[in-house]
């Protein structure tokens, strides 16, 4: 027997508004269709400079903003950068960190793991792609009355929202790259975010270049039996 939460001024339940049950066969088709589509998503490092309308990016971010999160505090902020001068500044700072990373900061084991991907400290896509989306986690955020409150499960919440965003951009027909310069604290200053914001991912998005390639290593996916256990 389930005990219903006590109604209070803060807790006001409403009927589930949007759920529609589907026949089992339709569920199977829907699950398969999503899998068939999302498996064509690839991380791309060769981008075209073709413009992408801002409203498409806005809609994808709205989708990300529907992600489940701790206490519904929605502890994320998306800094969307299309300005060429700002992108150049980000590239300069990112490549400075990457040079140190590949020169020894990462350690040999990490560098060895990256070799099949063919990455290095040159990041031209940060200027070429039409949009960079810097995804911040907010350790605290303002409530409706302007007071700051602590946020909960910030890394988990931001990670889920990022997954939603990547899927939405793919569904819109755009390529993506999750870029994580190490460290990436320079993004807080460039994007003019407060100290209680932490940058998690710099998501690059746009059309893939006509000659875009991906490393063969990236197509090697583990079998279901290796990534899931059913009890």
mmCIF file with all atom_site columns, C-alpha atoms in Angstrom:
data_model
loop_
_atom_site.group_PDB
_atom_site.id
_atom_site.type_symbol
_atom_site.label_atom_id
_atom_site.label_alt_id
_atom_site.label_comp_id
_atom_site.label_asym_id
_atom_site.label_entity_id
_atom_site.label_seq_id
_atom_site.pdbx_PDB_ins_code
_atom_site.Cartn_x
_atom_site.Cartn_y
_atom_site.Cartn_z
_atom_site.occupancy
_atom_site.B_iso_or_equiv
_atom_site.pdbx_formal_charge
_atom_site.auth_seq_id
_atom_site.auth_comp_id
_atom_site.auth_asym_id
_atom_site.auth_atom_id
_atom_site.pdbx_PDB_model_num
ATOM 1   C CA . UNK A 1 1   ? 0.000  0.000  0.000   1.00 0.00 ? 1   UNK A CA 1
ATOM 2   C CA . UNK A 1 2   ? 1.418  3.375  -1.053  1.00 0.00 ? 2   UNK A CA 1
ATOM 3   C CA . UNK A 1 3   ? 1.095  6.330  1.299   1.00 0.00 ? 3   UNK A CA 1
ATOM 4   C CA . UNK A 1 4   ? 0.265  9.556  -0.476  1.00 0.00 ? 4   UNK A CA 1
ATOM 5   C CA . UNK A 1 5   ? 2.405  12.597 0.412   1.00 0.00 ? 5   UNK A CA 1
ATOM 6   C CA . UNK A 1 6   ? 0.677  15.125 2.615   1.00 0.00 ? 6   UNK A CA 1
ATOM 7   C CA . UNK A 1 7   ? -0.693 18.141 0.781   1.00 0.00 ? 7   UNK A CA 1
ATOM 8   C CA . UNK A 1 8   ? 1.044  21.350 1.786   1.00 0.00 ? 8   UNK A CA 1
ATOM 9   C CA . UNK A 1 9   ? 1.351  24.871 0.445   1.00 0.00 ? 9   UNK A CA 1
ATOM 10  C CA . UNK A 1 10  ? 4.562  23.743 -1.317  1.00 0.00 ? 10  UNK A CA 1
ATOM 11  C CA . UNK A 1 11  ? 3.325  20.384 -2.641  1.00 0.00 ? 11  UNK A CA 1
ATOM 12  C CA . UNK A 1 12  ? 0.426  20.602 -5.078  1.00 0.00 ? 12  UNK A CA 1
ATOM 13  C CA . UNK A 1 13  ? -0.036 17.474 -7.227  1.00 0.00 ? 13  UNK A CA 1
ATOM 14  C CA . UNK A 1 14  ? -1.768 17.714 -10.598 1.00 0.00 ? 14  UNK A CA 1
ATOM 15  C CA . UNK A 1 15  ? -2.936 14.903 -12.917 1.00 0.00 ? 15  UNK A CA 1
ATOM 16  C CA . UNK A 1 16  ? -0.259 13.479 -15.219 1.00 0.00 ? 16  UNK A CA 1
ATOM 17  C CA . UNK A 1 17  ? -0.840 15.737 -18.231 1.00 0.00 ? 17  UNK A CA 1
ATOM 18  C CA . UNK A 1 18  ? 0.829  14.211 -21.299 1.00 0.00 ? 18  UNK A CA 1
ATOM 19  C CA . UNK A 1 19  ? 1.290  10.447 -21.012 1.00 0.00 ? 19  UNK A CA 1
ATOM 20  C CA . UNK A 1 20  ? -0.305 8.325  -23.729 1.00 0.00 ? 20  UNK A CA 1
ATOM 21  C CA . UNK A 1 21  ? -0.064 4.566  -23.499 1.00 0.00 ? 21  UNK A CA 1
ATOM 22  C CA . UNK A 1 22  ? 0.812  2.856  -26.781 1.00 0.00 ? 22  UNK A CA 1
ATOM 23  C CA . UNK A 1 23  ? 0.147  -0.696 -27.981 1.00 0.00 ? 23  UNK A CA 1
ATOM 24  C CA . UNK A 1 24  ? 3.095  -3.050 -27.458 1.00 0.00 ? 24  UNK A CA 1
ATOM 25  C CA . UNK A 1 25  ? 3.829  -3.338 -31.191 1.00 0.00 ? 25  UNK A CA 1
ATOM 26  C CA . UNK A 1 26  ? 3.914  0.444  -31.484 1.00 0.00 ? 26  UNK A CA 1
ATOM 27  C CA . UNK A 1 27  ? 6.225  0.623  -28.469 1.00 0.00 ? 27  UNK A CA 1
ATOM 28  C CA . UNK A 1 28  ? 8.597  -1.802 -30.142 1.00 0.00 ? 28  UNK A CA 1
ATOM 29  C CA . UNK A 1 29  ? 8.531  0.174  -33.392 1.00 0.00 ? 29  UNK A CA 1
ATOM 30  C CA . UNK A 1 30  ? 9.130  3.423  -31.549 1.00 0.00 ? 30  UNK A CA 1
ATOM 31  C CA . UNK A 1 31  ? 12.050 2.019  -29.549 1.00 0.00 ? 31  UNK A CA 1
ATOM 32  C CA . UNK A 1 32  ? 13.603 0.519  -32.683 1.00 0.00 ? 32  UNK A CA 1
ATOM 33  C CA . UNK A 1 33  ? 13.108 3.725  -34.672 1.00 0.00 ? 33  UNK A CA 1
ATOM 34  C CA . UNK A 1 34  ? 14.849 5.782  -32.002 1.00 0.00 ? 34  UNK A CA 1
ATOM 35  C CA . UNK A 1 35  ? 17.729 3.317  -31.829 1.00 0.00 ? 35  UNK A CA 1
ATOM 36  C CA . UNK A 1 36  ? 18.067 3.243  -35.625 1.00 0.00 ? 36  UNK A CA 1
ATOM 37  C CA . UNK A 1 37  ? 18.209 7.042  -35.666 1.00 0.00 ? 37  UNK A CA 1
ATOM 38  C CA . UNK A 1 38  ? 20.484 7.681  -32.686 1.00 0.00 ? 38  UNK A CA 1
ATOM 39  C CA . UNK A 1 39  ? 23.004 5.059  -33.804 1.00 0.00 ? 39  UNK A CA 1
ATOM 40  C CA . UNK A 1 40  ? 23.692 7.279  -36.836 1.00 0.00 ? 40  UNK A CA 1
ATOM 41  C CA . UNK A 1 41  ? 24.892 10.040 -34.487 1.00 0.00 ? 41  UNK A CA 1
ATOM 42  C CA . UNK A 1 42  ? 28.681 10.390 -34.587 1.00 0.00 ? 42  UNK A CA 1
ATOM 43  C CA . UNK A 1 43  ? 31.101 12.685 -32.832 1.00 0.00 ? 43  UNK A CA 1
ATOM 44  C CA . UNK A 1 44  ? 32.492 14.969 -35.528 1.00 0.00 ? 44  UNK A CA 1
ATOM 45  C CA . UNK A 1 45  ? 35.625 17.127 -35.514 1.00 0.00 ? 45  UNK A CA 1
ATOM 46  C CA . UNK A 1 46  ? 35.313 18.409 -39.080 1.00 0.00 ? 46  UNK A CA 1
ATOM 47  C CA . UNK A 1 47  ? 32.670 21.119 -39.248 1.00 0.00 ? 47  UNK A CA 1
ATOM 48  C CA . UNK A 1 48  ? 31.314 23.355 -41.996 1.00 0.00 ? 48  UNK A CA 1
ATOM 49  C CA . UNK A 1 49  ? 30.994 27.087 -41.376 1.00 0.00 ? 49  UNK A CA 1
ATOM 50  C CA . UNK A 1 50  ? 27.468 27.042 -42.870 1.00 0.00 ? 50  UNK A CA 1
ATOM 51  C CA . UNK A 1 51  ? 25.149 29.087 -40.666 1.00 0.00 ? 51  UNK A CA 1
ATOM 52  C CA . UNK A 1 52  ? 22.484 27.389 -38.560 1.00 0.00 ? 52  UNK A CA 1
ATOM 53  C CA . UNK A 1 53  ? 19.437 29.476 -37.606 1.00 0.00 ? 53  UNK A CA 1
ATOM 54  C CA . UNK A 1 54  ? 19.423 30.463 -33.949 1.00 0.00 ? 54  UNK A CA 1
ATOM 55  C CA . UNK A 1 55  ? 15.812 29.372 -33.434 1.00 0.00 ? 55  UNK A CA 1
ATOM 56  C CA . UNK A 1 56  ? 16.791 25.747 -34.106 1.00 0.00 ? 56  UNK A CA 1
ATOM 57  C CA . UNK A 1 57  ? 19.409 25.904 -31.349 1.00 0.00 ? 57  UNK A CA 1
ATOM 58  C CA . UNK A 1 58  ? 16.892 27.575 -29.032 1.00 0.00 ? 58  UNK A CA 1
ATOM 59  C CA . UNK A 1 59  ? 14.360 24.787 -29.552 1.00 0.00 ? 59  UNK A CA 1
ATOM 60  C CA . UNK A 1 60  ? 16.987 22.129 -28.857 1.00 0.00 ? 60  UNK A CA 1
ATOM 61  C CA . UNK A 1 61  ? 17.978 23.888 -25.623 1.00 0.00 ? 61  UNK A CA 1
ATOM 62  C CA . UNK A 1 62  ? 14.319 24.035 -24.609 1.00 0.00 ? 62  UNK A CA 1
ATOM 63  C CA . UNK A 1 63  ? 14.283 20.246 -25.034 1.00 0.00 ? 63  UNK A CA 1
ATOM 64  C CA . UNK A 1 64  ? 17.367 19.958 -22.826 1.00 0.00 ? 64  UNK A CA 1
ATOM 65  C CA . UNK A 1 65  ? 15.616 22.081 -20.216 1.00 0.00 ? 65  UNK A CA 1
ATOM 66  C CA . UNK A 1 66  ? 12.926 19.398 -19.805 1.00 0.00 ? 66  UNK A CA 1
ATOM 67  C CA . UNK A 1 67  ? 15.443 16.892 -18.422 1.00 0.00 ? 67  UNK A CA 1
ATOM 68  C CA . UNK A 1 68  ? 14.887 15.363 -14.975 1.00 0.00 ? 68  UNK A CA 1
ATOM 69  C CA . UNK A 1 69  ? 16.980 17.007 -12.272 1.00 0.00 ? 69  UNK A CA 1
ATOM 70  C CA . UNK A 1 70  ? 17.507 17.333 -8.542  1.00 0.00 ? 70  UNK A CA 1
ATOM 71  C CA . UNK A 1 71  ? 14.521 18.916 -6.740  1.00 0.00 ? 71  UNK A CA 1
ATOM 72  C CA . UNK A 1 72  ? 13.481 20.508 -10.063 1.00 0.00 ? 72  UNK A CA 1
ATOM 73  C CA . UNK A 1 73  ? 16.023 23.281 -9.445  1.00 0.00 ? 73  UNK A CA 1
ATOM 74  C CA . UNK A 1 74  ? 17.183 22.884 -13.061 1.00 0.00 ? 74  UNK A CA 1
ATOM 75  C CA . UNK A 1 75  ? 20.817 23.569 -12.130 1.00 0.00 ? 75  UNK A CA 1
ATOM 76  C CA . UNK A 1 76  ? 22.161 24.328 -15.588 1.00 0.00 ? 76  UNK A CA 1
ATOM 77  C CA . UNK A 1 77  ? 22.977 27.248 -17.814 1.00 0.00 ? 77  UNK A CA 1
ATOM 78  C CA . UNK A 1 78  ? 23.694 27.132 -21.542 1.00 0.00 ? 78  UNK A CA 1
ATOM 79  C CA . UNK A 1 79  ? 25.988 29.865 -22.853 1.00 0.00 ? 79  UNK A CA 1
ATOM 80  C CA . UNK A 1 80  ? 25.454 29.841 -26.616 1.00 0.00 ? 80  UNK A CA 1
ATOM 81  C CA . UNK A 1 81  ? 28.273 31.417 -28.595 1.00 0.00 ? 81  UNK A CA 1
ATOM 82  C CA . UNK A 1 82  ? 28.031 32.429 -32.224 1.00 0.00 ? 82  UNK A CA 1
ATOM 83  C CA . UNK A 1 83  ? 30.158 35.572 -32.104 1.00 0.00 ? 83  UNK A CA 1
ATOM 84  C CA . UNK A 1 84  ? 33.383 35.003 -34.124 1.00 0.00 ? 84  UNK A CA 1
ATOM 85  C CA . UNK A 1 85  ? 35.576 37.071 -31.796 1.00 0.00 ? 85  UNK A CA 1
ATOM 86  C CA . UNK A 1 86  ? 34.364 35.158 -28.768 1.00 0.00 ? 86  UNK A CA 1
ATOM 87  C CA . UNK A 1 87  ? 34.854 31.820 -30.509 1.00 0.00 ? 87  UNK A CA 1
ATOM 88  C CA . UNK A 1 88  ? 38.415 32.826 -31.381 1.00 0.00 ? 88  UNK A CA 1
ATOM 89  C CA . UNK A 1 89  ? 39.067 33.736 -27.744 1.00 0.00 ? 89  UNK A CA 1
ATOM 90  C CA . UNK A 1 90  ? 37.748 30.362 -26.627 1.00 0.00 ? 90  UNK A CA 1
ATOM 91  C CA . UNK A 1 91  ? 39.885 28.533 -29.176 1.00 0.00 ? 91  UNK A CA 1
ATOM 92  C CA . UNK A 1 92  ? 43.017 30.380 -28.055 1.00 0.00 ? 92  UNK A CA 1
ATOM 93  C CA . UNK A 1 93  ? 42.408 29.544 -24.399 1.00 0.00 ? 93  UNK A CA 1
ATOM 94  C CA . UNK A 1 94  ? 41.395 25.949 -25.105 1.00 0.00 ? 94  UNK A CA 1
ATOM 95  C CA . UNK A 1 95  ? 44.445 25.230 -27.247 1.00 0.00 ? 95  UNK A CA 1
ATOM 96  C CA . UNK A 1 96  ? 46.722 26.644 -24.561 1.00 0.00 ? 96  UNK A CA 1
ATOM 97  C CA . UNK A 1 97  ? 45.323 24.111 -22.086 1.00 0.00 ? 97  UNK A CA 1
ATOM 98  C CA . UNK A 1 98  ? 45.408 21.331 -24.664 1.00 0.00 ? 98  UNK A CA 1
ATOM 99  C CA . UNK A 1 99  ? 49.086 21.932 -25.435 1.00 0.00 ? 99  UNK A CA 1
ATOM 100 C CA . UNK A 1 100 ? 49.901 21.416 -21.772 1.00 0.00 ? 100 UNK A CA 1
ATOM 101 C CA . UNK A 1 101 ? 47.602 18.380 -21.678 1.00 0.00 ? 101 UNK A CA 1
ATOM 102 C CA . UNK A 1 102 ? 49.281 16.629 -24.600 1.00 0.00 ? 102 UNK A CA 1
ATOM 103 C CA . UNK A 1 103 ? 52.769 17.717 -23.476 1.00 0.00 ? 103 UNK A CA 1
ATOM 104 C CA . UNK A 1 104 ? 52.521 15.677 -20.287 1.00 0.00 ? 104 UNK A CA 1
ATOM 105 C CA . UNK A 1 105 ? 49.757 16.865 -17.989 1.00 0.00 ? 105 UNK A CA 1
ATOM 106 C CA . UNK A 1 106 ? 47.478 14.014 -19.093 1.00 0.00 ? 106 UNK A CA 1
ATOM 107 C CA . UNK A 1 107 ? 49.905 11.201 -18.401 1.00 0.00 ? 107 UNK A CA 1
ATOM 108 C CA . UNK A 1 108 ? 50.920 8.461  -20.824 1.00 0.00 ? 108 UNK A CA 1
ATOM 109 C CA . UNK A 1 109 ? 47.969 6.154  -20.097 1.00 0.00 ? 109 UNK A CA 1
ATOM 110 C CA . UNK A 1 110 ? 45.422 8.812  -21.039 1.00 0.00 ? 110 UNK A CA 1
ATOM 111 C CA . UNK A 1 111 ? 47.349 9.817  -24.164 1.00 0.00 ? 111 UNK A CA 1
ATOM 112 C CA . UNK A 1 112 ? 47.573 6.155  -25.160 1.00 0.00 ? 112 UNK A CA 1
ATOM 113 C CA . UNK A 1 113 ? 43.781 5.828  -24.824 1.00 0.00 ? 113 UNK A CA 1
ATOM 114 C CA . UNK A 1 114 ? 43.285 8.817  -27.127 1.00 0.00 ? 114 UNK A CA 1
ATOM 115 C CA . UNK A 1 115 ? 45.581 7.642  -29.916 1.00 0.00 ? 115 UNK A CA 1
ATOM 116 C CA . UNK A 1 116 ? 42.910 5.613  -31.791 1.00 0.00 ? 116 UNK A CA 1
ATOM 117 C CA . UNK A 1 117 ? 40.830 8.807  -31.972 1.00 0.00 ? 117 UNK A CA 1
ATOM 118 C CA . UNK A 1 118 ? 43.590 10.818 -33.646 1.00 0.00 ? 118 UNK A CA 1
ATOM 119 C CA . UNK A 1 119 ? 43.131 13.898 -31.444 1.00 0.00 ? 119 UNK A CA 1
ATOM 120 C CA . UNK A 1 120 ? 45.752 16.552 -30.766 1.00 0.00 ? 120 UNK A CA 1
ATOM 121 C CA . UNK A 1 121 ? 46.021 20.085 -29.382 1.00 0.00 ? 121 UNK A CA 1
ATOM 122 C CA . UNK A 1 122 ? 44.730 21.794 -32.544 1.00 0.00 ? 122 UNK A CA 1
ATOM 123 C CA . UNK A 1 123 ? 41.031 22.721 -32.262 1.00 0.00 ? 123 UNK A CA 1
ATOM 124 C CA . UNK A 1 124 ? 40.044 24.670 -35.416 1.00 0.00 ? 124 UNK A CA 1
ATOM 125 C CA . UNK A 1 125 ? 36.429 23.530 -35.071 1.00 0.00 ? 125 UNK A CA 1
ATOM 126 C CA . UNK A 1 126 ? 36.039 25.973 -32.182 1.00 0.00 ? 126 UNK A CA 1
ATOM 127 C CA . UNK A 1 127 ? 36.146 28.794 -34.739 1.00 0.00 ? 127 UNK A CA 1
ATOM 128 C CA . UNK A 1 128 ? 34.703 27.045 -37.783 1.00 0.00 ? 128 UNK A CA 1
ATOM 129 C CA . UNK A 1 129 ? 31.466 25.608 -36.361 1.00 0.00 ? 129 UNK A CA 1
ATOM 130 C CA . UNK A 1 130 ? 28.620 28.143 -36.242 1.00 0.00 ? 130 UNK A CA 1
ATOM 131 C CA . UNK A 1 131 ? 27.703 27.486 -32.607 1.00 0.00 ? 131 UNK A CA 1
ATOM 132 C CA . UNK A 1 132 ? 29.462 26.592 -29.371 1.00 0.00 ? 132 UNK A CA 1
ATOM 133 C CA . UNK A 1 133 ? 27.294 25.753 -26.376 1.00 0.00 ? 133 UNK A CA 1
ATOM 134 C CA . UNK A 1 134 ? 29.091 25.943 -23.052 1.00 0.00 ? 134 UNK A CA 1
ATOM 135 C CA . UNK A 1 135 ? 27.119 23.917 -20.519 1.00 0.00 ? 135 UNK A CA 1
ATOM 136 C CA . UNK A 1 136 ? 27.465 25.053 -16.924 1.00 0.00 ? 136 UNK A CA 1
ATOM 137 C CA . UNK A 1 137 ? 26.317 23.425 -13.721 1.00 0.00 ? 137 UNK A CA 1
ATOM 138 C CA . UNK A 1 138 ? 25.041 25.844 -11.082 1.00 0.00 ? 138 UNK A CA 1
ATOM 139 C CA . UNK A 1 139 ? 25.977 24.952 -7.503  1.00 0.00 ? 139 UNK A CA 1
ATOM 140 C CA . UNK A 1 140 ? 23.279 27.389 -6.431  1.00 0.00 ? 140 UNK A CA 1
ATOM 141 C CA . UNK A 1 141 ? 20.697 29.395 -8.326  1.00 0.00 ? 141 UNK A CA 1
ATOM 142 C CA . UNK A 1 142 ? 18.143 32.129 -7.822  1.00 0.00 ? 142 UNK A CA 1
ATOM 143 C CA . UNK A 1 143 ? 14.567 31.304 -6.904  1.00 0.00 ? 143 UNK A CA 1
ATOM 144 C CA . UNK A 1 144 ? 11.583 33.379 -8.001  1.00 0.00 ? 144 UNK A CA 1
ATOM 145 C CA . UNK A 1 145 ? 12.149 35.861 -5.164  1.00 0.00 ? 145 UNK A CA 1
ATOM 146 C CA . UNK A 1 146 ? 15.790 36.349 -6.145  1.00 0.00 ? 146 UNK A CA 1
ATOM 147 C CA . UNK A 1 147 ? 17.257 34.433 -3.195  1.00 0.00 ? 147 UNK A CA 1
ATOM 148 C CA . UNK A 1 148 ? 20.006 31.930 -3.843  1.00 0.00 ? 148 UNK A CA 1
ATOM 149 C CA . UNK A 1 149 ? 19.489 28.322 -2.862  1.00 0.00 ? 149 UNK A CA 1
ATOM 150 C CA . UNK A 1 150 ? 21.705 25.264 -2.930  1.00 0.00 ? 150 UNK A CA 1
ATOM 151 C CA . UNK A 1 151 ? 21.219 22.883 -5.849  1.00 0.00 ? 151 UNK A CA 1
ATOM 152 C CA . UNK A 1 152 ? 21.338 19.098 -5.634  1.00 0.00 ? 152 UNK A CA 1
ATOM 153 C CA . UNK A 1 153 ? 22.643 16.345 -7.928  1.00 0.00 ? 153 UNK A CA 1
ATOM 154 C CA . UNK A 1 154 ? 24.203 18.974 -10.158 1.00 0.00 ? 154 UNK A CA 1
ATOM 155 C CA . UNK A 1 155 ? 26.596 16.720 -12.167 1.00 0.00 ? 155 UNK A CA 1
ATOM 156 C CA . UNK A 1 156 ? 23.900 14.107 -12.684 1.00 0.00 ? 156 UNK A CA 1
ATOM 157 C CA . UNK A 1 157 ? 21.295 16.699 -13.718 1.00 0.00 ? 157 UNK A CA 1
ATOM 158 C CA . UNK A 1 158 ? 23.651 18.463 -16.132 1.00 0.00 ? 158 UNK A CA 1
ATOM 159 C CA . UNK A 1 159 ? 24.714 15.147 -17.659 1.00 0.00 ? 159 UNK A CA 1
ATOM 160 C CA . UNK A 1 160 ? 21.115 14.128 -18.357 1.00 0.00 ? 160 UNK A CA 1
ATOM 161 C CA . UNK A 1 161 ? 20.289 17.544 -19.855 1.00 0.00 ? 161 UNK A CA 1
ATOM 162 C CA . UNK A 1 162 ? 23.387 17.320 -22.055 1.00 0.00 ? 162 UNK A CA 1
ATOM 163 C CA . UNK A 1 163 ? 22.227 13.937 -23.343 1.00 0.00 ? 163 UNK A CA 1
ATOM 164 C CA . UNK A 1 164 ? 18.837 15.420 -24.187 1.00 0.00 ? 164 UNK A CA 1
ATOM 165 C CA . UNK A 1 165 ? 20.546 18.310 -25.990 1.00 0.00 ? 165 UNK A CA 1
ATOM 166 C CA . UNK A 1 166 ? 22.817 16.067 -28.056 1.00 0.00 ? 166 UNK A CA 1
ATOM 167 C CA . UNK A 1 167 ? 19.839 13.918 -29.081 1.00 0.00 ? 167 UNK A CA 1
ATOM 168 C CA . UNK A 1 168 ? 17.780 17.012 -29.969 1.00 0.00 ? 168 UNK A CA 1
ATOM 169 C CA . UNK A 1 169 ? 20.551 18.491 -32.115 1.00 0.00 ? 169 UNK A CA 1
ATOM 170 C CA . UNK A 1 170 ? 20.982 15.160 -33.883 1.00 0.00 ? 170 UNK A CA 1
ATOM 171 C CA . UNK A 1 171 ? 17.235 14.953 -34.493 1.00 0.00 ? 171 UNK A CA 1
ATOM 172 C CA . UNK A 1 172 ? 17.420 18.450 -36.016 1.00 0.00 ? 172 UNK A CA 1
ATOM 173 C CA . UNK A 1 173 ? 20.065 17.228 -38.465 1.00 0.00 ? 173 UNK A CA 1
ATOM 174 C CA . UNK A 1 174 ? 23.163 18.709 -36.845 1.00 0.00 ? 174 UNK A CA 1
ATOM 175 C CA . UNK A 1 175 ? 26.489 17.163 -35.906 1.00 0.00 ? 175 UNK A CA 1
ATOM 176 C CA . UNK A 1 176 ? 27.996 17.551 -32.441 1.00 0.00 ? 176 UNK A CA 1
ATOM 177 C CA . UNK A 1 177 ? 31.265 17.273 -30.571 1.00 0.00 ? 177 UNK A CA 1
ATOM 178 C CA . UNK A 1 178 ? 31.598 17.118 -26.795 1.00 0.00 ? 178 UNK A CA 1
ATOM 179 C CA . UNK A 1 179 ? 34.797 19.039 -26.164 1.00 0.00 ? 179 UNK A CA 1
ATOM 180 C CA . UNK A 1 180 ? 36.270 19.016 -22.674 1.00 0.00 ? 180 UNK A CA 1
ATOM 181 C CA . UNK A 1 181 ? 39.521 20.981 -22.426 1.00 0.00 ? 181 UNK A CA 1
ATOM 182 C CA . UNK A 1 182 ? 41.256 20.165 -19.166 1.00 0.00 ? 182 UNK A CA 1
ATOM 183 C CA . UNK A 1 183 ? 40.988 22.324 -17.147 1.00 0.00 ? 183 UNK A CA 1
ATOM 184 C CA . UNK A 1 184 ? 38.173 24.466 -18.583 1.00 0.00 ? 184 UNK A CA 1
ATOM 185 C CA . UNK A 1 185 ? 37.759 27.137 -15.904 1.00 0.00 ? 185 UNK A CA 1
ATOM 186 C CA . UNK A 1 186 ? 38.636 29.800 -18.498 1.00 0.00 ? 186 UNK A CA 1
ATOM 187 C CA . UNK A 1 187 ? 35.116 29.355 -19.880 1.00 0.00 ? 187 UNK A CA 1
ATOM 188 C CA . UNK A 1 188 ? 33.587 30.772 -16.698 1.00 0.00 ? 188 UNK A CA 1
ATOM 189 C CA . UNK A 1 189 ? 35.402 34.063 -17.289 1.00 0.00 ? 189 UNK A CA 1
ATOM 190 C CA . UNK A 1 190 ? 34.891 34.223 -21.058 1.00 0.00 ? 190 UNK A CA 1
ATOM 191 C CA . UNK A 1 191 ? 31.172 33.460 -20.743 1.00 0.00 ? 191 UNK A CA 1
ATOM 192 C CA . UNK A 1 192 ? 30.872 35.903 -17.828 1.00 0.00 ? 192 UNK A CA 1
ATOM 193 C CA . UNK A 1 193 ? 29.345 33.354 -15.487 1.00 0.00 ? 193 UNK A CA 1
ATOM 194 C CA . UNK A 1 194 ? 29.452 33.712 -11.681 1.00 0.00 ? 194 UNK A CA 1
ATOM 195 C CA . UNK A 1 195 ? 31.889 31.702 -9.572  1.00 0.00 ? 195 UNK A CA 1
ATOM 196 C CA . UNK A 1 196 ? 29.204 29.246 -8.455  1.00 0.00 ? 196 UNK A CA 1
ATOM 197 C CA . UNK A 1 197 ? 28.872 28.082 -12.069 1.00 0.00 ? 197 UNK A CA 1
ATOM 198 C CA . UNK A 1 198 ? 31.131 25.243 -13.214 1.00 0.00 ? 198 UNK A CA 1
ATOM 199 C CA . UNK A 1 199 ? 31.702 24.481 -16.908 1.00 0.00 ? 199 UNK A CA 1
ATOM 200 C CA . UNK A 1 200 ? 31.140 20.824 -17.705 1.00 0.00 ? 200 UNK A CA 1
ATOM 201 C CA . UNK A 1 201 ? 31.155 20.532 -21.487 1.00 0.00 ? 201 UNK A CA 1
ATOM 202 C CA . UNK A 1 202 ? 31.789 22.740 -24.493 1.00 0.00 ? 202 UNK A CA 1
ATOM 203 C CA . UNK A 1 203 ? 29.372 21.349 -27.067 1.00 0.00 ? 203 UNK A CA 1
ATOM 204 C CA . UNK A 1 204 ? 30.281 22.157 -30.664 1.00 0.00 ? 204 UNK A CA 1
ATOM 205 C CA . UNK A 1 205 ? 27.458 21.945 -33.192 1.00 0.00 ? 205 UNK A CA 1
ATOM 206 C CA . UNK A 1 206 ? 26.722 22.655 -36.838 1.00 0.00 ? 206 UNK A CA 1
ATOM 207 C CA . UNK A 1 207 ? 26.774 20.888 -40.188 1.00 0.00 ? 207 UNK A CA 1
ATOM 208 C CA . UNK A 1 208 ? 29.578 18.383 -40.743 1.00 0.00 ? 208 UNK A CA 1
ATOM 209 C CA . UNK A 1 209 ? 32.148 19.390 -43.332 1.00 0.00 ? 209 UNK A CA 1
ATOM 210 C CA . UNK A 1 210 ? 31.748 17.831 -46.777 1.00 0.00 ? 210 UNK A CA 1
ATOM 211 C CA . UNK A 1 211 ? 34.974 15.867 -46.201 1.00 0.00 ? 211 UNK A CA 1
ATOM 212 C CA . UNK A 1 212 ? 34.243 14.988 -42.547 1.00 0.00 ? 212 UNK A CA 1
ATOM 213 C CA . UNK A 1 213 ? 35.656 11.736 -41.243 1.00 0.00 ? 213 UNK A CA 1
ATOM 214 C CA . UNK A 1 214 ? 35.383 9.820  -38.007 1.00 0.00 ? 214 UNK A CA 1
ATOM 215 C CA . UNK A 1 215 ? 37.905 7.386  -36.505 1.00 0.00 ? 215 UNK A CA 1
ATOM 216 C CA . UNK A 1 216 ? 37.070 3.751  -37.184 1.00 0.00 ? 216 UNK A CA 1
ATOM 217 C CA . UNK A 1 217 ? 37.670 3.118  -33.490 1.00 0.00 ? 217 UNK A CA 1
ATOM 218 C CA . UNK A 1 218 ? 34.594 5.226  -32.674 1.00 0.00 ? 218 UNK A CA 1
ATOM 219 C CA . UNK A 1 219 ? 32.320 2.781  -34.539 1.00 0.00 ? 219 UNK A CA 1
ATOM 220 C CA . UNK A 1 220 ? 33.248 -0.092 -32.239 1.00 0.00 ? 220 UNK A CA 1
ATOM 221 C CA . UNK A 1 221 ? 30.348 -0.350 -29.787 1.00 0.00 ? 221 UNK A CA 1
ATOM 222 C CA . UNK A 1 222 ? 30.013 -2.874 -26.992 1.00 0.00 ? 222 UNK A CA 1
ATOM 223 C CA . UNK A 1 223 ? 27.372 -5.571 -27.303 1.00 0.00 ? 223 UNK A CA 1
ATOM 224 C CA . UNK A 1 224 ? 24.213 -5.346 -25.192 1.00 0.00 ? 224 UNK A CA 1
ATOM 225 C CA . UNK A 1 225 ? 25.485 -8.260 -23.092 1.00 0.00 ? 225 UNK A CA 1
ATOM 226 C CA . UNK A 1 226 ? 28.523 -6.159 -22.131 1.00 0.00 ? 226 UNK A CA 1
ATOM 227 C CA . UNK A 1 227 ? 26.638 -3.026 -21.088 1.00 0.00 ? 227 UNK A CA 1
ATOM 228 C CA . UNK A 1 228 ? 23.508 -4.429 -19.429 1.00 0.00 ? 228 UNK A CA 1
ATOM 229 C CA . UNK A 1 229 ? 22.563 -7.060 -16.877 1.00 0.00 ? 229 UNK A CA 1
ATOM 230 C CA . UNK A 1 230 ? 18.937 -8.155 -16.507 1.00 0.00 ? 230 UNK A CA 1
ATOM 231 C CA . UNK A 1 231 ? 17.791 -9.702 -13.220 1.00 0.00 ? 231 UNK A CA 1
#
